[in-house]
Structures are given as C-alpha cells and as structure tokens.
PDB file of C-alpha atoms in Angstrom:
ATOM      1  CA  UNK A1235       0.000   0.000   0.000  1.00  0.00           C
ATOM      2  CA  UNK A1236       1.066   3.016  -0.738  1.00  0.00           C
ATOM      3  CA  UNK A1237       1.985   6.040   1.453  1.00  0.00           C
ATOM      4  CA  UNK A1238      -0.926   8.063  -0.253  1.00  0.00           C
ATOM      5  CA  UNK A1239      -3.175   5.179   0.587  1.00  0.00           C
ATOM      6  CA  UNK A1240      -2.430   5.095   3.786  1.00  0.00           C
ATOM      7  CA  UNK A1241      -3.340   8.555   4.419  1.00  0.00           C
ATOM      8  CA  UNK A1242      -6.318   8.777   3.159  1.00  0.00           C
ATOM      9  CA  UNK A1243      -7.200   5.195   5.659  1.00  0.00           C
ATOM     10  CA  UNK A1244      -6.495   7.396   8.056  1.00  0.00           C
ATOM     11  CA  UNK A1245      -8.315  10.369   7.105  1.00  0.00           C
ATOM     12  CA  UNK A1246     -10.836   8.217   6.480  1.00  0.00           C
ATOM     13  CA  UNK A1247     -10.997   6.849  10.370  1.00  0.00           C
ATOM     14  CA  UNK A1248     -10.392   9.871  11.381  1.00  0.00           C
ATOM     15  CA  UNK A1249     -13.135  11.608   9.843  1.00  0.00           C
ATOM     16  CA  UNK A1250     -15.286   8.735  10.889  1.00  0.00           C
ATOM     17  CA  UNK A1251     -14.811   9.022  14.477  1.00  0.00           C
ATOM     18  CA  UNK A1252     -15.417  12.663  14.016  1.00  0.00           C
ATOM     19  CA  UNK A1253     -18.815  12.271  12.399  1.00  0.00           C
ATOM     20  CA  UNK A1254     -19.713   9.519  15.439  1.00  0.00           C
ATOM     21  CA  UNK A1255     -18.626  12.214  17.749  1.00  0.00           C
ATOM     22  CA  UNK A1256     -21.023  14.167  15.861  1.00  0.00           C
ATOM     23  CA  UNK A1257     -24.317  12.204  15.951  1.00  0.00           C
ATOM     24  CA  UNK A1258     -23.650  11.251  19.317  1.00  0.00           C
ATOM     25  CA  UNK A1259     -23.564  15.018  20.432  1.00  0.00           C
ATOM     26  CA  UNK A1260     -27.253  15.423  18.426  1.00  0.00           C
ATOM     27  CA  UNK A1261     -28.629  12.078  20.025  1.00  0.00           C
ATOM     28  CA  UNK A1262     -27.158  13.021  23.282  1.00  0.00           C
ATOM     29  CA  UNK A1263     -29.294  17.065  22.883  1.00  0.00           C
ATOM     30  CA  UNK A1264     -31.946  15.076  21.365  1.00  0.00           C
ATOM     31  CA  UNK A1265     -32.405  12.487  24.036  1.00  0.00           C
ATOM     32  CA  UNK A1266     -32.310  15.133  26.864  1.00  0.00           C
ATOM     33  CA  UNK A1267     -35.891  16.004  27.414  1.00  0.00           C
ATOM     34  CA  UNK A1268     -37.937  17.308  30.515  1.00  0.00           C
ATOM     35  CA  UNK A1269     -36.006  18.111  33.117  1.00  0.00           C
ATOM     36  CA  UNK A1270     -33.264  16.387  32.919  1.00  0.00           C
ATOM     37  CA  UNK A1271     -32.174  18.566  29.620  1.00  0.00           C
ATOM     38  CA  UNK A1272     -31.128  21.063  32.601  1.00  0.00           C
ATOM     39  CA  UNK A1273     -28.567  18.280  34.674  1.00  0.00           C
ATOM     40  CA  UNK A1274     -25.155  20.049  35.070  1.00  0.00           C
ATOM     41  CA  UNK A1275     -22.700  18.364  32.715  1.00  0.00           C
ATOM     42  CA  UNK A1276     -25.441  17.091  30.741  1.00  0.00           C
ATOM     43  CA  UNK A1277     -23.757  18.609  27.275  1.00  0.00           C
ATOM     44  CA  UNK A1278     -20.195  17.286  27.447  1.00  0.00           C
ATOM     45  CA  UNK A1279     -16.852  19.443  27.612  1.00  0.00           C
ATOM     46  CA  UNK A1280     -15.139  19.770  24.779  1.00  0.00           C
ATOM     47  CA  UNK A1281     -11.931  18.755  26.738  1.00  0.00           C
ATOM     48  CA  UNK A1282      -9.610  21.042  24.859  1.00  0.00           C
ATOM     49  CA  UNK A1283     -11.122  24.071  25.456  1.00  0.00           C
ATOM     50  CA  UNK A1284     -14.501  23.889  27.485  1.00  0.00           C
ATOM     51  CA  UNK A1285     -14.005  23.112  31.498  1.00  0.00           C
ATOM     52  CA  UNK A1286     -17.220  22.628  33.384  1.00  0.00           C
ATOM     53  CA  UNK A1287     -17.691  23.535  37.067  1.00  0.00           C
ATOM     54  CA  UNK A1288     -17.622  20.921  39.636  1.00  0.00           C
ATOM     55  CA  UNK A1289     -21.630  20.144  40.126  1.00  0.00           C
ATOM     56  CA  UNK A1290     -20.971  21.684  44.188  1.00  0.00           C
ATOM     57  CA  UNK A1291     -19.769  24.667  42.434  1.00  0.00           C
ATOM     58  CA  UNK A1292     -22.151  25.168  40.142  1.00  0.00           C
ATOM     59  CA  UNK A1293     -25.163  25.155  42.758  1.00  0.00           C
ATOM     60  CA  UNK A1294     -23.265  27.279  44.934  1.00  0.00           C
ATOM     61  CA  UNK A1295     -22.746  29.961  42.457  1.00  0.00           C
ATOM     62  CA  UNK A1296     -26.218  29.502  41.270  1.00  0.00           C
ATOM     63  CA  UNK A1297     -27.420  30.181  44.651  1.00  0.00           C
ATOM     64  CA  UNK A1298     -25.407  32.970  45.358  1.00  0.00           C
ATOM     65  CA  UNK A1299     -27.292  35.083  41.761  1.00  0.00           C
ATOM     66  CA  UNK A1300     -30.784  33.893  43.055  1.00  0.00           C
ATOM     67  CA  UNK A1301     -29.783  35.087  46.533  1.00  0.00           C
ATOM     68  CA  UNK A1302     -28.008  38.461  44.914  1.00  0.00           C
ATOM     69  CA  UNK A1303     -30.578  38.874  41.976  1.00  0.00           C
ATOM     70  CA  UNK A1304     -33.433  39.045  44.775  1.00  0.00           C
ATOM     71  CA  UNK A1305     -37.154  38.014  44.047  1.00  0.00           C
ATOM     72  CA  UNK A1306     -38.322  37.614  40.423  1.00  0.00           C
ATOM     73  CA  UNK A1307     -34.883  38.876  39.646  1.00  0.00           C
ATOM     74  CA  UNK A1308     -32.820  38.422  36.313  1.00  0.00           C
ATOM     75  CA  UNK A1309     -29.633  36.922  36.029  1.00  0.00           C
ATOM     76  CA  UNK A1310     -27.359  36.337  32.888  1.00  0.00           C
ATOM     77  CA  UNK A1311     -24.983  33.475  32.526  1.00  0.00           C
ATOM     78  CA  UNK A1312     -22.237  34.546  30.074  1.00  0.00           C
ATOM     79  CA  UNK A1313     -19.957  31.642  29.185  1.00  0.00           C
ATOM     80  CA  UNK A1314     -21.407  29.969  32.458  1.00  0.00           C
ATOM     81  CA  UNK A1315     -23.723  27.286  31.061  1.00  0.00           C
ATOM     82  CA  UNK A1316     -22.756  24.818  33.961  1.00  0.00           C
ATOM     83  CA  UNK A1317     -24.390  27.761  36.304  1.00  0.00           C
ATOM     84  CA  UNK A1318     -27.269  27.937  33.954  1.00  0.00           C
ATOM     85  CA  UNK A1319     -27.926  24.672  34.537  1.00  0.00           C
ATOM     86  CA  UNK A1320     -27.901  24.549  37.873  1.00  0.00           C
ATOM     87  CA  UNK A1321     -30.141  27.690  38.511  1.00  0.00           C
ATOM     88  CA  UNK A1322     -32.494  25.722  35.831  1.00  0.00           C
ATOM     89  CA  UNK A1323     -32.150  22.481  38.453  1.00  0.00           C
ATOM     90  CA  UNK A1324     -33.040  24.666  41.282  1.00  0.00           C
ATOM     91  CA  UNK A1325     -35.956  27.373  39.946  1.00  0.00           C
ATOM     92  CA  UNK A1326     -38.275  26.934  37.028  1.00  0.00           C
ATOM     93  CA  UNK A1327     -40.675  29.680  37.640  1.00  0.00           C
ATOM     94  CA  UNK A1328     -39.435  32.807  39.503  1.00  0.00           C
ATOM     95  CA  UNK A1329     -36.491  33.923  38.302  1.00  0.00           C
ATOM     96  CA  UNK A1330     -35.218  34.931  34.382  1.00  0.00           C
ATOM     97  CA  UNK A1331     -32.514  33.262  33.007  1.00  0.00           C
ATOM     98  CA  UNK A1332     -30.396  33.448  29.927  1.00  0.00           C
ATOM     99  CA  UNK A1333     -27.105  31.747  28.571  1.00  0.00           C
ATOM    100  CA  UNK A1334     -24.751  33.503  26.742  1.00  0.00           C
ATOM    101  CA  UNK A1335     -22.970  31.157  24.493  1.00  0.00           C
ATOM    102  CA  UNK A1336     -20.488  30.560  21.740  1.00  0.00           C
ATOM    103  CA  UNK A1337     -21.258  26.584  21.439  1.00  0.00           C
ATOM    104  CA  UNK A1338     -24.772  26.241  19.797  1.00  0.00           C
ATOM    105  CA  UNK A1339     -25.522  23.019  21.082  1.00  0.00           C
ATOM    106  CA  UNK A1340     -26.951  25.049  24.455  1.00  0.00           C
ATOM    107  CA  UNK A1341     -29.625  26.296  21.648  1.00  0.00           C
ATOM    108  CA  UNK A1342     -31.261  23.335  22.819  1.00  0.00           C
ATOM    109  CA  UNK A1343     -32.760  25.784  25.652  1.00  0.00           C
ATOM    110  CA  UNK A1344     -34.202  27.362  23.178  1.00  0.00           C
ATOM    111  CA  UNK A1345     -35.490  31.695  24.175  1.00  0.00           C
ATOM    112  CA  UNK A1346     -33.036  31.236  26.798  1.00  0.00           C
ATOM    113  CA  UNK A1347     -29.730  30.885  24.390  1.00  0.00           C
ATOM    114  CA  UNK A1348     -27.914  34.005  23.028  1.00  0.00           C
ATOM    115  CA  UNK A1349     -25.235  32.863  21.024  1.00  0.00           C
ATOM    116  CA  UNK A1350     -21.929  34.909  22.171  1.00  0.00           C
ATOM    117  CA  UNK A1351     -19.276  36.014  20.773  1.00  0.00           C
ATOM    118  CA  UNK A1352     -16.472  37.789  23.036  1.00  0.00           C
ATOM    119  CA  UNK A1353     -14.758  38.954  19.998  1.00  0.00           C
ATOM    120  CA  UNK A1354     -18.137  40.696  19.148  1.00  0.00           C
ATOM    121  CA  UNK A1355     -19.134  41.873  22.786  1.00  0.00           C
ATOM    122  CA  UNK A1356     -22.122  44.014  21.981  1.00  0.00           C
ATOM    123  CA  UNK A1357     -23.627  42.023  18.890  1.00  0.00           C
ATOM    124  CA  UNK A1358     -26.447  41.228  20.891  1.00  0.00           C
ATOM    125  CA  UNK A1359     -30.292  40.656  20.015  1.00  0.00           C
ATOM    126  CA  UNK A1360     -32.598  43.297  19.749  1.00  0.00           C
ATOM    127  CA  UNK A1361     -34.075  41.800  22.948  1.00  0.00           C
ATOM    128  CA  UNK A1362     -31.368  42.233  24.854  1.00  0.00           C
ATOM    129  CA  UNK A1363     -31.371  45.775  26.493  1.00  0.00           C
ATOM    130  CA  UNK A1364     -28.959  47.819  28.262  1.00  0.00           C
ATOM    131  CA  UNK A1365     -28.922  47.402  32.114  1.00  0.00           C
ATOM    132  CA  UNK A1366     -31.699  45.027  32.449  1.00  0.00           C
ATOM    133  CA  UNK A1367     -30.156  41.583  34.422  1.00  0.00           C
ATOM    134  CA  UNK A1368     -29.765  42.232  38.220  1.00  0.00           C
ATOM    135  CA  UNK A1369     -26.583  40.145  38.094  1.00  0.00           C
ATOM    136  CA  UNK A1370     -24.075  39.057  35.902  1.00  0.00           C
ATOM    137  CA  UNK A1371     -22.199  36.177  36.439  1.00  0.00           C
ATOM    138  CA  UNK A1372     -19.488  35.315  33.642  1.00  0.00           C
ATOM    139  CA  UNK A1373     -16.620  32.822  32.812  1.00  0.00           C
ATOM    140  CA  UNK A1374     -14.474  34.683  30.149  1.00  0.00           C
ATOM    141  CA  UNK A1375     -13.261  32.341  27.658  1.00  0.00           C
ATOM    142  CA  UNK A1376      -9.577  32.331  27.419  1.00  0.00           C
ATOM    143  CA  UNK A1377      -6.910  34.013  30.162  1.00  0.00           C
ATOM    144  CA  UNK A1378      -6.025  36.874  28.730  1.00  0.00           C
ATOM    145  CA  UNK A1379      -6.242  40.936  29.201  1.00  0.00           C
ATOM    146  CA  UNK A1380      -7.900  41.241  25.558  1.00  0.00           C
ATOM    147  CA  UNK A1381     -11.062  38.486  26.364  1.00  0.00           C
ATOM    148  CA  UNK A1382     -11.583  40.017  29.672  1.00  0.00           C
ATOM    149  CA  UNK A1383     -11.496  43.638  28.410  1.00  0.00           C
ATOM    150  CA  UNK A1384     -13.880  42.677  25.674  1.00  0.00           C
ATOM    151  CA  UNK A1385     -16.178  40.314  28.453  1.00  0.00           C
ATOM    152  CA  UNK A1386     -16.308  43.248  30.564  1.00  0.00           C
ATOM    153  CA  UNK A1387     -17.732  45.430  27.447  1.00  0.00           C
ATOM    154  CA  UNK A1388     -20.846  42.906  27.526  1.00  0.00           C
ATOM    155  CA  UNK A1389     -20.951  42.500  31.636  1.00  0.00           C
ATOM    156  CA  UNK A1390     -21.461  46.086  31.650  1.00  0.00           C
ATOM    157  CA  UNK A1391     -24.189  46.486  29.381  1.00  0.00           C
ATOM    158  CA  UNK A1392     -25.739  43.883  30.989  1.00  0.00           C
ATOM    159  CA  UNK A1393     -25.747  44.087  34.317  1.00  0.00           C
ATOM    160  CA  UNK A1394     -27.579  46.769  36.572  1.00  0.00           C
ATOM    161  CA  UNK A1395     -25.391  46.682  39.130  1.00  0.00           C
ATOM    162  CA  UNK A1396     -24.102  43.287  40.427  1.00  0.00           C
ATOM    163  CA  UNK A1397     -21.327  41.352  38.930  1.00  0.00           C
ATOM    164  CA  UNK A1398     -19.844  37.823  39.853  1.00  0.00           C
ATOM    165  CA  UNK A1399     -16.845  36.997  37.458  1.00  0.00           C
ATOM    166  CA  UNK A1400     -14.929  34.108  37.596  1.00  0.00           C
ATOM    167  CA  UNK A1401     -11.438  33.641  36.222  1.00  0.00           C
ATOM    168  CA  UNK A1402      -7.715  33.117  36.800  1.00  0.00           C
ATOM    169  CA  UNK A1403      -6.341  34.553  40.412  1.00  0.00           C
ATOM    170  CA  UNK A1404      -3.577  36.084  37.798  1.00  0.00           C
ATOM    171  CA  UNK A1405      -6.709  38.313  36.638  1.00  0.00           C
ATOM    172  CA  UNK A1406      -7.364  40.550  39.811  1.00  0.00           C
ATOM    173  CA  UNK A1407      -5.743  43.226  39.172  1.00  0.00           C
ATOM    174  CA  UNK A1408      -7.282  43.496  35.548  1.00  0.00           C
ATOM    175  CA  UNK A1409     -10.529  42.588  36.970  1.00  0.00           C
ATOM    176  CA  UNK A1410     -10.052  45.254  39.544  1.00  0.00           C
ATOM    177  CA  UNK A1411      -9.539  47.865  37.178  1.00  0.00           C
ATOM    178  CA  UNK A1412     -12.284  46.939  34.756  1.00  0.00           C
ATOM    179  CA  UNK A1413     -14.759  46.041  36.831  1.00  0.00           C
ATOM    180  CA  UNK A1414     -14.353  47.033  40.138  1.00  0.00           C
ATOM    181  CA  UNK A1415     -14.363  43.544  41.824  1.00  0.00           C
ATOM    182  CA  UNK A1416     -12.967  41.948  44.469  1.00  0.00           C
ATOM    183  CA  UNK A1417     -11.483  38.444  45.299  1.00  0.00           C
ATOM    184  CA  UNK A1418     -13.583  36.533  47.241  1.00  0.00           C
ATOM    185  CA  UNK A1419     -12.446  33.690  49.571  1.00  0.00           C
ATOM    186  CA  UNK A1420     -14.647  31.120  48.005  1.00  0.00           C
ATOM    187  CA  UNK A1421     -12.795  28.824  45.598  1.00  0.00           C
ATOM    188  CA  UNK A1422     -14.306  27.315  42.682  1.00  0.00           C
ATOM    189  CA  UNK A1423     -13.383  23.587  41.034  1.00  0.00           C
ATOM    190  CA  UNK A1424     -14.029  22.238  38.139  1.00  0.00           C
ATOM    191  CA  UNK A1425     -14.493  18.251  36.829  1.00  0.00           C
ATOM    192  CA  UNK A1426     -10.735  18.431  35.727  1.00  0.00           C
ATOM    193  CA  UNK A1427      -7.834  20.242  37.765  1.00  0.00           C
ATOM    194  CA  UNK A1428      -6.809  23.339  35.786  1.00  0.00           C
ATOM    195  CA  UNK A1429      -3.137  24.029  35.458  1.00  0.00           C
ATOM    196  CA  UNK A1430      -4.257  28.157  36.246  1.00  0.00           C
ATOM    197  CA  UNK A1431      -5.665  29.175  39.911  1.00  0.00           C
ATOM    198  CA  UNK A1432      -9.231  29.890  39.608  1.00  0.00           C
ATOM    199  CA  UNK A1433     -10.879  32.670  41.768  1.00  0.00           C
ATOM    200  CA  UNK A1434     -14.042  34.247  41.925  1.00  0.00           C
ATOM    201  CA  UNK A1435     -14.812  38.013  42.126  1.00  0.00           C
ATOM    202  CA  UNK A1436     -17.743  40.191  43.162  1.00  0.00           C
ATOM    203  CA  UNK A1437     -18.493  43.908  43.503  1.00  0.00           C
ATOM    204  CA  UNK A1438     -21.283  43.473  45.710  1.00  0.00           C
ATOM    205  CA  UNK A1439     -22.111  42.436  49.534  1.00  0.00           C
ATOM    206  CA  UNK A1440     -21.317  38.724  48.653  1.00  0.00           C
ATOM    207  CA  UNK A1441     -22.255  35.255  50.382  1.00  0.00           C
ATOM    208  CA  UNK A1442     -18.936  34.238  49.097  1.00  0.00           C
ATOM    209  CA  UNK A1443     -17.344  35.866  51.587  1.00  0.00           C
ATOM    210  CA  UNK A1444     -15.408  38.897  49.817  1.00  0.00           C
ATOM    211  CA  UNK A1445     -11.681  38.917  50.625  1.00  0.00           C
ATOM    212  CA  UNK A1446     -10.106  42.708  51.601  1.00  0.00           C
TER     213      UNK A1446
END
C-alpha cells in the first residue's frame, strides 16, 4: 500500500470518528428532554477548550445570583452554562434566566440561548437591552487581558449593578480595574484540575465571603 493510501485510511478513520462524535452530540441534545435537559454536565466538555464547574460549584454559584438577583430577579450566565444549569435544576418559575454562548448546542434551551461572541461583545439581540439583568455572572473564555477587556464590554451592558466573574487569580488586578471587583475567599473547582488558579470576584455584599 502506498503512502498516499495510507493517508487517506487514516483520514478516512479519522473523519469517521469525528462524524460519530457528531451524531452522538445530536442524540445526546436530542435524548435530553424534561427536566433532565437542565442536569449540570449534561452537554459534554469539549476537553480542549470547554471546562465545566464541579456540580458543588455550580449550585453554589447559582445560589449565590438567586440570593443576589433578589425576588423575580434576572440573572445572565455569560460563558457559564454549567451555572445555567444549575439555577435551571433549582428554579423553574421565579427567576429569568439566559445563557450567553459561543457553542450552539446550548440552543437546545431554546429563548433562553444568546449565542456569544467575546470577539463581538455588543452584537447582541434586539431583545437584549442595556442594564436590564440584576446580576451578571461570567466565565471569560480564554486568560487573557484582551477576552476580559472585551467580556467586561458585555458585563457592563448587561448588568444593573451586580457582577460575579470568575477567572484566573492572575486576573485581579485586571478585573479590579475593569470592573471594580474583588477576590472573594470562596474557591471554585471544576471536573478536571486546571493548570491556572481559579478565583471568583464580586463587587457586591457577597455570600462568598469577599476577601479585603
């Protein structure tokens, strides 16, 4: 066999794996019904670039925005599905949620998903007004100045007030200056150790006990 011949065997199993990995995403949205579309970790990380939140930290920031979002209040997940799907787990009726997201298989939650783009901060929906979620809570992306710069462009048309952000502990002082957060002393995890430190930050009277 030749050498061309064996490349294209292996493009070929390649490409087959990647169209199982494919159908077994749709089957896996398609099969999630009821309630249980809404179980944290339910849509799989993409493990080179998606990292979930532990399910303990997920319902703990989830109940910190219900808690800091107040009755009937409105909270906006921005690259947070995992904390989307935990406020979904814990409230179905009185509070307003949306997910901000890049990957479009959260459109499964149908009025709920915005599809996000960081690089495009404001492109928003018509729907989407200025100042009109009590609390923010977002995940930028990637570690760097530029993605939280351009996160903090859509956290601030967003939010009315309250922010929760959660990133890199090398972040603060960027996250100071943009958004006027503070460390707090409550530390996240996620289902795989990160090689980074991961913090969360608030500018608000926080349950998360605030750091000084």
């Amino acid at each position: 066999m030749s050498d061309s011949e064996d490349d294209a065997t292996e493009l070929s199993a390649y490409t087959l794996a990647a169209l199982q990995e494919f159908f077994a995403e749709q089957k896996q949205c398609t099969d999630s019904t009821g309630d249980d579309k809404y179980n944290v970790g339910i849509i799989e990380e993409n493990w080179l670039s998606q990292f979930w939140y532990s399910r303990e930290t997920a319902f703990r920031l989830a109940q910190e925005a219900v808690t800091a979002a107040g009755d009937n209040g409105r909270i906006a997940c921005v690259s947070a599905p995992s904390v989307y799907q935990a406020l979904r787990e814990l409230h179905r009726d009185d509070i307003f949620v949306s997910i901000f997201e890049y990957d479009r298989r959260f459109a499964m939650y149908g009025e709920e998903f915005v599809f996000y783009d960081y690089n495009n901060p404001l492109d928003l929906p018509d729907k989407i007004t200025a100042h009109s979620f009590d609390i923010v809570i977002a995940d930028p992306p990637y570690l760097s100045e530029e993605c939280l710069r351009k996160t903090s462009e859509t956290i601030k048309y967003l939010t009315r007030g309250k922010i929760l952000l959660c990133t890199g502990a090398v972040m603060e002082a960027p996250a100071a200056q943009l958004l006027g957060v503070k460390m707090c002393a409550f530390i996240p995890k996620h289902t795989r150790n990160l090689a980074n430190e991961f913090r969360c930050y608030v500018n608000y009277d926080s349950g998360l006990d605030c750091g000084t």
